Coordinates of C-alpha atoms and ligand atoms in Angstrom, one line a residue:
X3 CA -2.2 -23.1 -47.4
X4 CA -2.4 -21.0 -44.0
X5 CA 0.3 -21.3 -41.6
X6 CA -1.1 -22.0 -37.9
X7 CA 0.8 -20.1 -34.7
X8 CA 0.4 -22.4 -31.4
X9 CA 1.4 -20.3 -27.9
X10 CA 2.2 -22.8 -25.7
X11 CA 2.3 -22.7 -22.4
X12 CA 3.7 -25.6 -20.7
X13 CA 3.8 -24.4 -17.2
X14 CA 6.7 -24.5 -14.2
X15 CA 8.5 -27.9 -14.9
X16 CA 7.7 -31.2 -15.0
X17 CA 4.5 -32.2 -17.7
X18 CA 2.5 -33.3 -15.2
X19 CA 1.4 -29.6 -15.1
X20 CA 1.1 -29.2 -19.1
X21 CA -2.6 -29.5 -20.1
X22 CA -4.0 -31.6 -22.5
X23 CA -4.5 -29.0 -25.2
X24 CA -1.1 -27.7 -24.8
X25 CA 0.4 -31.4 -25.4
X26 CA -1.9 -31.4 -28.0
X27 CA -0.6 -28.6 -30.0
X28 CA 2.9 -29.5 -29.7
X29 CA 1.8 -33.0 -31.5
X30 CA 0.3 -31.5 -34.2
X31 CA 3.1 -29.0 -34.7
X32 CA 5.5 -29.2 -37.1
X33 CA 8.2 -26.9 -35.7
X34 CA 8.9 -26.1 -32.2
X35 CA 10.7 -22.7 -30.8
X36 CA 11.7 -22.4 -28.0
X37 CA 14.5 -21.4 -25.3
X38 CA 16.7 -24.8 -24.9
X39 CA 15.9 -25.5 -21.2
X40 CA 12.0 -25.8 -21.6
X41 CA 12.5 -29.0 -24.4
X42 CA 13.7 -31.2 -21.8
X43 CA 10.2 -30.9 -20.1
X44 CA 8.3 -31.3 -23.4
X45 CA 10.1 -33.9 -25.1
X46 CA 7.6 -36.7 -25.0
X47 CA 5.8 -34.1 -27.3
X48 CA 7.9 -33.6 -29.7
X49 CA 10.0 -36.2 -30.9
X50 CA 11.3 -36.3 -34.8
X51 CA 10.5 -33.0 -35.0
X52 CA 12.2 -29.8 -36.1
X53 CA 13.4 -27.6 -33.1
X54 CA 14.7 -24.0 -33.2
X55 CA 16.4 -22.6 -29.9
X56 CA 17.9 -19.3 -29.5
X57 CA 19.6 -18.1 -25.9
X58 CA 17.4 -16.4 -23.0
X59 CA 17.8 -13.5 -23.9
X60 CA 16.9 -13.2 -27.5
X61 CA 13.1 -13.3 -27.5
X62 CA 12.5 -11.4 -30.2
X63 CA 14.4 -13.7 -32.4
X64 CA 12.1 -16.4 -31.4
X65 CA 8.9 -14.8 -32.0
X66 CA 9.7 -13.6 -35.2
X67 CA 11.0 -16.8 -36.5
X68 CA 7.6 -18.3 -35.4
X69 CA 6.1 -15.6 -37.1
X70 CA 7.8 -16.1 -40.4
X71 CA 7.1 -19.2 -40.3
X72 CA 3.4 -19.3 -39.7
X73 CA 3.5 -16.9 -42.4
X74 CA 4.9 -19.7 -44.5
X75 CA 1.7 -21.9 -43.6
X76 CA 3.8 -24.1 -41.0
X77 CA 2.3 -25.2 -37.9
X78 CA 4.3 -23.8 -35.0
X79 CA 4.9 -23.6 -31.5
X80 CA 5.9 -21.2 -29.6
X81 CA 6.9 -22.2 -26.0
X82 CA 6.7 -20.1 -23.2
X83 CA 7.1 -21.8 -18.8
X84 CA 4.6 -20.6 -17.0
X85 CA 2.1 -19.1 -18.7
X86 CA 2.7 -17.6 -22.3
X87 CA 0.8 -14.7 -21.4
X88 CA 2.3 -13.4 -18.4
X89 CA 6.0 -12.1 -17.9
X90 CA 6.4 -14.2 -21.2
X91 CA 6.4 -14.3 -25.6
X92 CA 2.6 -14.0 -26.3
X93 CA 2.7 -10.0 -26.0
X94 CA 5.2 -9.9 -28.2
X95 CA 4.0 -12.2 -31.3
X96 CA 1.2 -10.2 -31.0
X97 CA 3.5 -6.7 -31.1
X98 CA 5.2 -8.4 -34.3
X99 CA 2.3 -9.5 -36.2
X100 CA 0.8 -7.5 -38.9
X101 CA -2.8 -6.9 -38.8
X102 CA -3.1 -8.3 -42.9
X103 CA -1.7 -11.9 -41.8
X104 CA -4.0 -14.2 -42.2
X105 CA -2.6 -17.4 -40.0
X106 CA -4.2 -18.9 -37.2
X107 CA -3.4 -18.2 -33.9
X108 CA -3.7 -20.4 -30.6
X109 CA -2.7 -19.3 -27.3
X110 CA -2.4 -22.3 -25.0
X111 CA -2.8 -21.1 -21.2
X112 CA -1.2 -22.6 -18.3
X113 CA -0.3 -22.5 -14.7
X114 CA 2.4 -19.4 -13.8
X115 CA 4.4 -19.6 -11.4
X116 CA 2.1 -17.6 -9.1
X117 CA -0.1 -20.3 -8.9
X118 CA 2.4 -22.9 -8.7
X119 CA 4.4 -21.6 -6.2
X120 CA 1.1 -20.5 -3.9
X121 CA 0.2 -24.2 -4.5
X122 CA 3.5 -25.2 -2.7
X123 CA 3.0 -22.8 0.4
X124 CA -0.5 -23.6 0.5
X125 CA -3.2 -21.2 -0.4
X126 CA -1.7 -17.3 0.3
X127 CA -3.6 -16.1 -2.8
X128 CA -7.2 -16.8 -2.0
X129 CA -8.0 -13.3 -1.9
X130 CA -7.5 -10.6 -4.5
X131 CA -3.8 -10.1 -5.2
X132 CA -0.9 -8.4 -8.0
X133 CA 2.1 -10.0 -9.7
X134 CA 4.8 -7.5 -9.6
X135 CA 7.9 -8.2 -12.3
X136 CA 11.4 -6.8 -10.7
X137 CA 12.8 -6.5 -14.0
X138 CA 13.6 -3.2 -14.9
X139 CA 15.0 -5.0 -18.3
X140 CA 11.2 -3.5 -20.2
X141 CA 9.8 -1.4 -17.6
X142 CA 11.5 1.6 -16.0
X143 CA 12.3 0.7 -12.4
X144 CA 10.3 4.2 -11.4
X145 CA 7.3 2.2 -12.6
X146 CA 7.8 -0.9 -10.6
X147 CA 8.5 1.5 -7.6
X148 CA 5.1 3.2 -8.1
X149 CA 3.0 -0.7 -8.5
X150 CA 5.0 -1.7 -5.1
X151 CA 3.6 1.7 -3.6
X152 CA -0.1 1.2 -4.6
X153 CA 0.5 -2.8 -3.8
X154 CA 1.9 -1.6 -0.2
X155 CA -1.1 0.7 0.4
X156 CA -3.6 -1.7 -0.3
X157 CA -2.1 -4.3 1.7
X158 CA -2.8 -6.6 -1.3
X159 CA -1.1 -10.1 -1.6
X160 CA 1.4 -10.1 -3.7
X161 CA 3.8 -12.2 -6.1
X162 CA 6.7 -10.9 -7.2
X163 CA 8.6 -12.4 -10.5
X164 CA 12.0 -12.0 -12.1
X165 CA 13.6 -11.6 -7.9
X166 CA 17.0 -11.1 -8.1
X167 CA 19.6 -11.2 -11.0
X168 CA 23.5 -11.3 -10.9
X169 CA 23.2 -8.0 -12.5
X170 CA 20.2 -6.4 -10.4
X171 CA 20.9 -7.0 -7.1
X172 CA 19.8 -4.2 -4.6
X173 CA 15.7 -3.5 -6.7
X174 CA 14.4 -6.4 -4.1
X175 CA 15.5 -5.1 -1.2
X176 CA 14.6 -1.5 -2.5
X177 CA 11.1 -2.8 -3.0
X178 CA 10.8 -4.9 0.4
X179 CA 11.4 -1.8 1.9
X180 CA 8.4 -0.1 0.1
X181 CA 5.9 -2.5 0.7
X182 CA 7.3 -2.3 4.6
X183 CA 6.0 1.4 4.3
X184 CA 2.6 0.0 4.1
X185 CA 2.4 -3.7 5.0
X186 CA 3.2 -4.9 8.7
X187 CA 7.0 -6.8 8.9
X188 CA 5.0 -9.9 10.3
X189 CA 3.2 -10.2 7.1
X190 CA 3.9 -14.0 6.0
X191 CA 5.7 -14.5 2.8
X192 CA 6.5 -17.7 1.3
X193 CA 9.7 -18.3 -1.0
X194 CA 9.5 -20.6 -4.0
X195 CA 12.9 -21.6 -6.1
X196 CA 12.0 -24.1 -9.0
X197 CA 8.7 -24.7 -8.7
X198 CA 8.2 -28.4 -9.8
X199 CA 11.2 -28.6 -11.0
X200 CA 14.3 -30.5 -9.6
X201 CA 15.8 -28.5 -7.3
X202 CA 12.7 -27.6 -5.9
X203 CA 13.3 -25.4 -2.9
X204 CA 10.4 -23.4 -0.5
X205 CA 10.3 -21.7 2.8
X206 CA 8.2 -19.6 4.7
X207 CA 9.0 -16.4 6.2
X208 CA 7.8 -12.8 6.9
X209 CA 7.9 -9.9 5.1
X210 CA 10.9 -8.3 7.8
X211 CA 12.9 -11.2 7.7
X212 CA 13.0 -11.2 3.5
X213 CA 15.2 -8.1 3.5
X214 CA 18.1 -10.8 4.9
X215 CA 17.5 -12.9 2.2
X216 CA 19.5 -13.4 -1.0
X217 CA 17.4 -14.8 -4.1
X218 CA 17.5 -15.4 -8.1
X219 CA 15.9 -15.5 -11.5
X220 CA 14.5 -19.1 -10.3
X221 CA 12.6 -17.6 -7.4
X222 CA 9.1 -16.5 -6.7
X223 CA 7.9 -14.3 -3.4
X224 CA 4.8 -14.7 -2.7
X225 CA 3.8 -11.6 -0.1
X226 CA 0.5 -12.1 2.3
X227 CA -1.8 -9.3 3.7
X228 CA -2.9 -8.9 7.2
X229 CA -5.1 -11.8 7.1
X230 CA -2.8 -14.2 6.1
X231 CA -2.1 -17.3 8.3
X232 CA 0.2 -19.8 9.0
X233 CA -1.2 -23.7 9.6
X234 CA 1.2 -26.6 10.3
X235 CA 3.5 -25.7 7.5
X236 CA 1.3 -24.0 4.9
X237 CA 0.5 -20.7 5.0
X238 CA -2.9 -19.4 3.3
X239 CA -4.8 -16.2 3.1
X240 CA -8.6 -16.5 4.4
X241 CA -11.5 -15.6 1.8
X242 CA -13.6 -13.7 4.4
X243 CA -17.1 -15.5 5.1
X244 CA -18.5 -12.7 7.6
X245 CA -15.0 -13.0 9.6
X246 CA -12.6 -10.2 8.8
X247 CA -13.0 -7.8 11.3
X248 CA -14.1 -4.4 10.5
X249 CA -15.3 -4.3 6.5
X250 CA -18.3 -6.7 6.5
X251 CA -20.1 -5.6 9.6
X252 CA -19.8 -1.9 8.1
X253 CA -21.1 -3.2 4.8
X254 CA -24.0 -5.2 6.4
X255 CA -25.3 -2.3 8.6
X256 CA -26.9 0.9 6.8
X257 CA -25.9 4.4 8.2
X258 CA -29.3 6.0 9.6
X259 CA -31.1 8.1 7.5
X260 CA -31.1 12.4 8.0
X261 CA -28.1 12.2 9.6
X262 CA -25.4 15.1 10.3
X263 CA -21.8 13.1 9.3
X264 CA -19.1 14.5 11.9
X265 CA -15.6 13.1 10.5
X266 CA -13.5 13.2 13.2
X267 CA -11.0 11.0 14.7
X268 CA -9.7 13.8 17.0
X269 CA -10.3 14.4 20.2
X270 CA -12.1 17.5 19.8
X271 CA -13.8 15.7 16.6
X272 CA -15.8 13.5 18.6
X273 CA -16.6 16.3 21.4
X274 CA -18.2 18.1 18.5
X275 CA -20.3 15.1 17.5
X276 CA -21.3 14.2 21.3
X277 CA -22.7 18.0 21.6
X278 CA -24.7 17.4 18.2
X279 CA -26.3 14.2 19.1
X280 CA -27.1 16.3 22.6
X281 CA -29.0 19.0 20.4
X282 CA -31.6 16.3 19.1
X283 CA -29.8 15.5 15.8
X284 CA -29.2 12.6 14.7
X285 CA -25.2 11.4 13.9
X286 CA -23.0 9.1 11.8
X287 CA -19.3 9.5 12.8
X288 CA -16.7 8.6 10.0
X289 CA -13.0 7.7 11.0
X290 CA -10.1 6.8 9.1
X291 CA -8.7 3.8 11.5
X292 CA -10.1 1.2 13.6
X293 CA -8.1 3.0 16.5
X294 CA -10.1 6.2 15.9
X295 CA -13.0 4.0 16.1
X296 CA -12.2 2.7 19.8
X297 CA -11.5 5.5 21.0
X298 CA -14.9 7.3 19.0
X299 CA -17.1 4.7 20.2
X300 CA -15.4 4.8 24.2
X301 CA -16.5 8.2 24.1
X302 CA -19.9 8.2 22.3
X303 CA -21.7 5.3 23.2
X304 CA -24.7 4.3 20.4
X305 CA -23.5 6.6 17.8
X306 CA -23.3 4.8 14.4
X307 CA -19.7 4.6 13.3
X308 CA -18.2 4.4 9.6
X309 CA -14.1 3.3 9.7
X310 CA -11.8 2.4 8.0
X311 CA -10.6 4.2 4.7
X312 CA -13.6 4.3 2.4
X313 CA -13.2 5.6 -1.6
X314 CA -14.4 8.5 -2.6
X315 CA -17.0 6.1 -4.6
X316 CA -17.8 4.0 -1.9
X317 CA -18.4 7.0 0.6
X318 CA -20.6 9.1 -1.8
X319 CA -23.0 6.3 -2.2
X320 CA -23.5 5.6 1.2
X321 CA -24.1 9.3 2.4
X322 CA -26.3 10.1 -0.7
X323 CA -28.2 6.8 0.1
X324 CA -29.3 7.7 3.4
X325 CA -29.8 11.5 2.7
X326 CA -27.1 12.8 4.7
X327 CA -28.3 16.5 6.1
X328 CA -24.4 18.0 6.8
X329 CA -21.2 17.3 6.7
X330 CA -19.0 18.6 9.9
X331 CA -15.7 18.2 8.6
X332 CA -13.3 17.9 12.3
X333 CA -10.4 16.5 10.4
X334 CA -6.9 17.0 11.8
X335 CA -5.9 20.2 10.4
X336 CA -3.1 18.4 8.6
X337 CA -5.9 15.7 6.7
X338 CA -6.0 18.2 4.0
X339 CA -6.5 15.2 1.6
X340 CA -10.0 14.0 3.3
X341 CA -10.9 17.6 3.9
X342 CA -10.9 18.6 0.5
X343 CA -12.8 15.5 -0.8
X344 CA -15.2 16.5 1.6
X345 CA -15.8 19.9 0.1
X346 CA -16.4 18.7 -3.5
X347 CA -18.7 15.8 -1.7
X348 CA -20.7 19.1 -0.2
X349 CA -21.1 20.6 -3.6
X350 CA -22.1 17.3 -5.5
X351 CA -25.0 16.2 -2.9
X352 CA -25.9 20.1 -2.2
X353 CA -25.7 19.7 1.3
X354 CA -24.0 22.0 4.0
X355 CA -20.4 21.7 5.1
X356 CA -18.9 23.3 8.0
X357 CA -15.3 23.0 8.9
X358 CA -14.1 23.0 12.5
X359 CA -11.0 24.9 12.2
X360 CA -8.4 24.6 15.3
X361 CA -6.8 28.0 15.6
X362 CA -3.1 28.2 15.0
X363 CA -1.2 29.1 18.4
X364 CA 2.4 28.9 16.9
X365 CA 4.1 31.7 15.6
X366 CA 7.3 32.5 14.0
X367 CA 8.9 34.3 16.8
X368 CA 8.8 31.5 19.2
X369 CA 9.4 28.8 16.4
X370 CA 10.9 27.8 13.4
X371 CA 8.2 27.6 10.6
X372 CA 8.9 25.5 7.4
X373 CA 6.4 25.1 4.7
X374 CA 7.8 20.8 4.2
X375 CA 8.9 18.3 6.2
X376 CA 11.4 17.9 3.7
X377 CA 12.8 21.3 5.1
X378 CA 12.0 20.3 8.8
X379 CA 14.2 17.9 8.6
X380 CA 16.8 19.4 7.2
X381 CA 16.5 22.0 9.8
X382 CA 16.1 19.4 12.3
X383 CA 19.5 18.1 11.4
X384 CA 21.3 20.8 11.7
X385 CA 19.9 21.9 15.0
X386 CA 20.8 18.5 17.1
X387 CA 21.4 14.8 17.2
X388 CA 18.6 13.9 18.9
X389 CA 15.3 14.7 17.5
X390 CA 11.8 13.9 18.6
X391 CA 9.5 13.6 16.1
X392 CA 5.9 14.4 17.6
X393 CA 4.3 14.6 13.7
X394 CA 2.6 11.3 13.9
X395 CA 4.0 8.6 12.1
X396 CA 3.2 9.4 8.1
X397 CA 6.5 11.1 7.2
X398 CA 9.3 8.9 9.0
X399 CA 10.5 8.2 5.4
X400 CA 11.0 12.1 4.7
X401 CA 12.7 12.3 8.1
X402 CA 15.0 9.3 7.8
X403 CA 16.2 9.9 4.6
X404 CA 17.0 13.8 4.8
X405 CA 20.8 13.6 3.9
X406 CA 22.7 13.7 7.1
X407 CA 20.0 11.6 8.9
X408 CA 22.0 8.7 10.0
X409 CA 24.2 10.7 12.0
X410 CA 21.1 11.7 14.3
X411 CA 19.0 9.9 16.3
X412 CA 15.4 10.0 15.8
X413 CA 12.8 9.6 19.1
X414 CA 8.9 9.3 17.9
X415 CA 5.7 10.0 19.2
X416 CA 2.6 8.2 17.5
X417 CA -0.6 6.8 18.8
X418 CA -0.9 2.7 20.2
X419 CA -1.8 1.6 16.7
X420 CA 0.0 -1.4 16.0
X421 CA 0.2 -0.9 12.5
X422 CA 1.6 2.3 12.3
X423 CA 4.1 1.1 15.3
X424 CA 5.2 -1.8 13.2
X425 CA 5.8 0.2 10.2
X426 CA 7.8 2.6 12.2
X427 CA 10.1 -0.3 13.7
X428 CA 10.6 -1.2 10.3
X429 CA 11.3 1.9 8.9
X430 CA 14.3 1.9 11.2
X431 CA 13.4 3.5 14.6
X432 CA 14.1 1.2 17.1
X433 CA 11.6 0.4 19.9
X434 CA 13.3 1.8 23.4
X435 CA 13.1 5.2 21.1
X436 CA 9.1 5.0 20.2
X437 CA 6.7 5.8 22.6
X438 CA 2.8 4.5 21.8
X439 CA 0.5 6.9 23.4
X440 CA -2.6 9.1 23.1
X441 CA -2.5 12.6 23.4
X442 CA -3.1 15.3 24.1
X443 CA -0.2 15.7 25.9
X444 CA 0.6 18.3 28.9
X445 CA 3.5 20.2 29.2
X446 CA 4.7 18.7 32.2
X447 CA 4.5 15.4 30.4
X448 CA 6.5 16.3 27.5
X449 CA 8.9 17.9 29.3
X450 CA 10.0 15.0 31.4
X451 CA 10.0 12.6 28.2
X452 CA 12.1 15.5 26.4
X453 CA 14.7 15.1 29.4
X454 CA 14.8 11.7 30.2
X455 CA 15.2 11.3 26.2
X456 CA 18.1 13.6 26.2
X457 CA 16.4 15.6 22.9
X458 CA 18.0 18.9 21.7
X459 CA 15.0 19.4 19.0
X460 CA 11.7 18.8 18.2
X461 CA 9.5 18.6 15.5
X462 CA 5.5 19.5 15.4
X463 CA 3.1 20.4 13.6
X464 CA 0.2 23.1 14.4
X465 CA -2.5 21.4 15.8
X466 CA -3.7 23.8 17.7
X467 CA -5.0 23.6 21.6
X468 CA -6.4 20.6 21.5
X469 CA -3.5 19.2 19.4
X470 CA -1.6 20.0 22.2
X471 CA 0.5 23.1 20.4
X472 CA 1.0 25.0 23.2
X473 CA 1.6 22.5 25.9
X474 CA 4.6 21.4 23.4
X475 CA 5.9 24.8 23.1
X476 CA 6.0 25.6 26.4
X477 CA 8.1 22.2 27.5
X478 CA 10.3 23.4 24.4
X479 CA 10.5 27.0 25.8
X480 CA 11.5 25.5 29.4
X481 CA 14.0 22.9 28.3
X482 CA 15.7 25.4 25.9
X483 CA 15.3 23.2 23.3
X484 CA 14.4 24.8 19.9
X485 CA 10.8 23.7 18.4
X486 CA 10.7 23.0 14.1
X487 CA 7.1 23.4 12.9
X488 CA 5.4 22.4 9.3
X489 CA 2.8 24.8 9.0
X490 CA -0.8 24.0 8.2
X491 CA -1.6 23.2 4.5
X492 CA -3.6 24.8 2.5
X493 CA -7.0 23.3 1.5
X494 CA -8.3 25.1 -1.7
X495 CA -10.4 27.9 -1.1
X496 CA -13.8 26.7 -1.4
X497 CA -17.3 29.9 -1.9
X498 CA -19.8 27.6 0.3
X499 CA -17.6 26.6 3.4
X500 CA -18.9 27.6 6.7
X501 CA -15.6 27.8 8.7
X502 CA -15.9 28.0 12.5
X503 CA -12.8 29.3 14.2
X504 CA -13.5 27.8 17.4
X505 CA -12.2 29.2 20.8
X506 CA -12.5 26.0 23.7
X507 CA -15.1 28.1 25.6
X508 CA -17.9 28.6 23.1
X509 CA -17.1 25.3 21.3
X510 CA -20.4 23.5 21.9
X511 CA -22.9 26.9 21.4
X512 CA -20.6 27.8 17.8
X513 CA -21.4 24.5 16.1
X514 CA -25.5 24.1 16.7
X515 CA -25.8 27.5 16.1
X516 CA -23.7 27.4 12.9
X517 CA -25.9 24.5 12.1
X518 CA -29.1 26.0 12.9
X519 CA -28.2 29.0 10.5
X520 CA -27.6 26.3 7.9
X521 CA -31.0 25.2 8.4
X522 CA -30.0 21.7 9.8
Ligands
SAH23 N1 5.7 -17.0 -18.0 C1 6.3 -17.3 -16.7 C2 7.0 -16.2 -16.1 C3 8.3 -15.8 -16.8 S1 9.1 -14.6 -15.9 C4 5.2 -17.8 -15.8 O1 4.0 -17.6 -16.1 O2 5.5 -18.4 -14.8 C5 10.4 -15.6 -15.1 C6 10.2 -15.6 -13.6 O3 9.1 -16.4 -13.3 C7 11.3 -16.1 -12.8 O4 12.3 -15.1 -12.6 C8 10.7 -16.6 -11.5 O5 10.4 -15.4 -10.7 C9 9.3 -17.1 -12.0 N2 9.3 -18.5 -12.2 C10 9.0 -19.1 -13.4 N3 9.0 -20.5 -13.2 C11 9.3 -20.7 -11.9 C12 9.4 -21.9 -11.1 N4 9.2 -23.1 -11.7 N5 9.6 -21.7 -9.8 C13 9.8 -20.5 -9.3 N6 9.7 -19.4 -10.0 C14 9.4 -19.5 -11.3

């Protein structure tokens, strides 16, 4: 006689959301196991029939008394809410059983509480999205940390399970904060306490306002992206169809063929790739942001413009595919990321790569150099209360969580994007202390925001002339203030770079002729 293992699903609450097959299984069991809460939902199911419980907590128990006893030819039932498969007993039954057993195994799906709680808020998860379990209970709380990172810079939608315990308290908040780093505080959320169940509870929110929130194990957060919407009093994420701006009409329209790529998004970036389209070539210019792209396309009118944060992949293809002549990398000298992915991209199409290299103008007798920002800001600290950060916005974290940091007072620089100005509200710098603008900046500009600011340090980077280097130092030098630098990092040396150290005077000649020399 062989033993038969059902794992049941029987979804949030009520049976209205138990499918056929799963009441099905339960009929033709003849012993049930399962935590004592779920039974009540289930009992139509299961009358007259033997029932094992064990607490919560003691999982293991429960799959290995199913186990044992579809090993003794019984037909069983395991019962899982939700969905036995996720956050749940299936994994486990399948850790415990031995690979010579010879019962039957079912596994019954049914609906999680992602789905049931979207289903309350409306349709948030329309689009692609992650579950994220707060429960460090199985999983290091490093790992979940990591997930909420990659979640955070993918803007995906999100659900998170397992919220808040008596005993973890603070993980939420620790991971509200992470997906802050990378998700705009205005992102709608929606908040789901016993989903079908009595005591059913929802309400919708956004992602800044969560941090205030206290929660428990009978809640689910469902976390939007940047498309999500609120409608009368649903909220729901859009599928696309042609209207998210940006991605599709890239997608849709082919780069022209033969075409030197400039990647800019500097200043100077798309003054190089206006001179080249002036020698006769033809031009694609790549940028990481939609700002760059505004401010690209203000300044070079008809040139054929790739933004937004392309993969490695997805860029390959679509420079191999329309037989891209040369790459000009004119990269912010701190995108060392981009610029060497653009050097291996070189080697693997065999195609020239020239880098437009910004000559450093700051030197350690007028500054103070540090290799980190980790050890600008420690600097930083100990130099004055007030410190202006005119790195751009990527390192606030570093910055604001340098031990001593919340004694000071910390002024930013960054350019009108509102993303990156929303994450930097919610990373803690106030408003009246951020100022949105595009550089470069004069010295005469910095030093009357460096006064009327009351700063007594700064911190830069080298970005050269048309970074604006020297225009900073100089305000630094007049207001006496002392000026922290991260120096340049290094991009791997690379045999079959052509690097242009470029002086502002010969800019234009130095790139066509390097180009002509490279046969392009
Ligand atoms: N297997 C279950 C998940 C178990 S993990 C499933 O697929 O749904 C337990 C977590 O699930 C809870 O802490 C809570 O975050 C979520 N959850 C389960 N049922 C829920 C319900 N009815 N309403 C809201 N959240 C629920």
């Amino acid at each position: 006689m062989s033993g038969c293992l059902n794992l049941v699903s029987v979804g949030p609450g009520y049976s209205e959301h138990l499918t056929e097959a799963a009441q099905l299984a339960l009929r033709q069991s003849n012993l049930i196991v399962s935590y004592e809460l779920y039974l009540t939902w289930i009992m139509f199911y299961i009358a007259g029939k033997e029932v094992l419980t064990t607490p919560l907590t003691q999982e293991r128990e429960r799959a290995e008394a199913a186990v044992s006893a579809a090993r003794e030819g019984r037909t069983v039932s395991l019962v899982s809410s939700g969905d036995i498969g996720i956050y749940a007993m299936a994994a486990l039954v399948f850790e415990i059983m031995k690979e010579h057993d010879t019962f039957a195994v079912k596994v019954l799906p049914g609906v999680t509480a992602a789905n049931s709680c979207a289903s309350i808020l409306g349709s948030p998860l329309s689009h692609d999205f992650a579950t994220l379990s707060l429960s460090d209970l199985l999983c290091p709380f490093q790992w979940i940390e990591e997930r909420a990172r990659a979640i955070a810079s993918a803007d995906l939608c999100c659900v998170l399970y397992n919220v808040q315990s008596e005993r973890r308290q603070d993980g939420v908040y620790r991971i509200l904060d992470i997906l802050l780093s990378g998700k705009s505080g205005e992102t709608l959320c929606g908040v789901v306490k016993n989903a079908y169940r009595p005591g059913q509870k929802s309400y919708i929110t956004s992602l800044a306002q969560l941090k205030k929130q206290k929660f428990d194990m009978l809640t689910t957060i469902i976390i939007g992206n940047r498309f999500t919407q609120k409608k009368r009093d649903w909220i729901f994420t859009p599928r696309g169809y042609g209207s998210w701006p940006g991605a599709v009409e890239q997608e849709l329209e082919a780069p022209p063929k033969h075409a030197v790529w400039v990647f800019s998004g500097t200043s100077d970036g798309n003054e190089a790739a206006r001179q080249i389209a002036e020698s006769g070539r033809r031009i694609v210019v790549s940028v990481a942001g939609e700002y760059g792209a505004v401010v690209g396309k203000a300044s070079l009118a008809g040139a054929h413009f790739v933004s937004g944060r392309l993969g490695v992949e997805q860029r390959k293809e679509l420079m191999k595919n329309s037989s891209c002549r040369a790459i000009v990398d004119a990269t912010h000298p701190y995108a060392d990321k981009i610029s060497s992915q653009l050097r291996v991209l070189s080697e693997q199409l065999c195609i020239p790569y020239v880098r437009l290299e910004r000559e450093c103008k700051l030197h350690e007798k007028d500054v103070i150099l540090c290799d980190t920002a980790e050890e600008a800001a420690v600097k930083a600290i100990n130099l004055g209360k007030r410190i202006f950060l005119a790195t751009g916005s990527k390192e606030i974290e570093t910055y604001l969580q340098a031990a001593g940091a919340e004694n000071c007072q910390w002024f930013l620089r960054l350019i009108p994007d509102f993303e990156m100005m929303a994450r930097a509200v919610n990373l803690g710098i106030p408003p009246d202390r951020i100022c949105a603008m595009q550089g470069p900046f004069s010295q005469v500009f910095n030093e009357a925001l460096w006064r009327n600011w009351q700063i007594d340090c700064v911190i830069s980077k080298d970005s050269g002339t048309a970074g604006g280097a020297e225009a900073k130092l100089k305000a630094a030098q007049a207001l006496g203030i002392p000026l922290v630098v991260i120096k340049r990092p290094g991009v791997a040396e690379f045999s079959s770079k052509t690097s242009l150290k470029y002086s502002s005077t010969t800019f234009g000649q130095d790139i066509i002729s390097s180009l002509s020399q490279l046969g392009v």
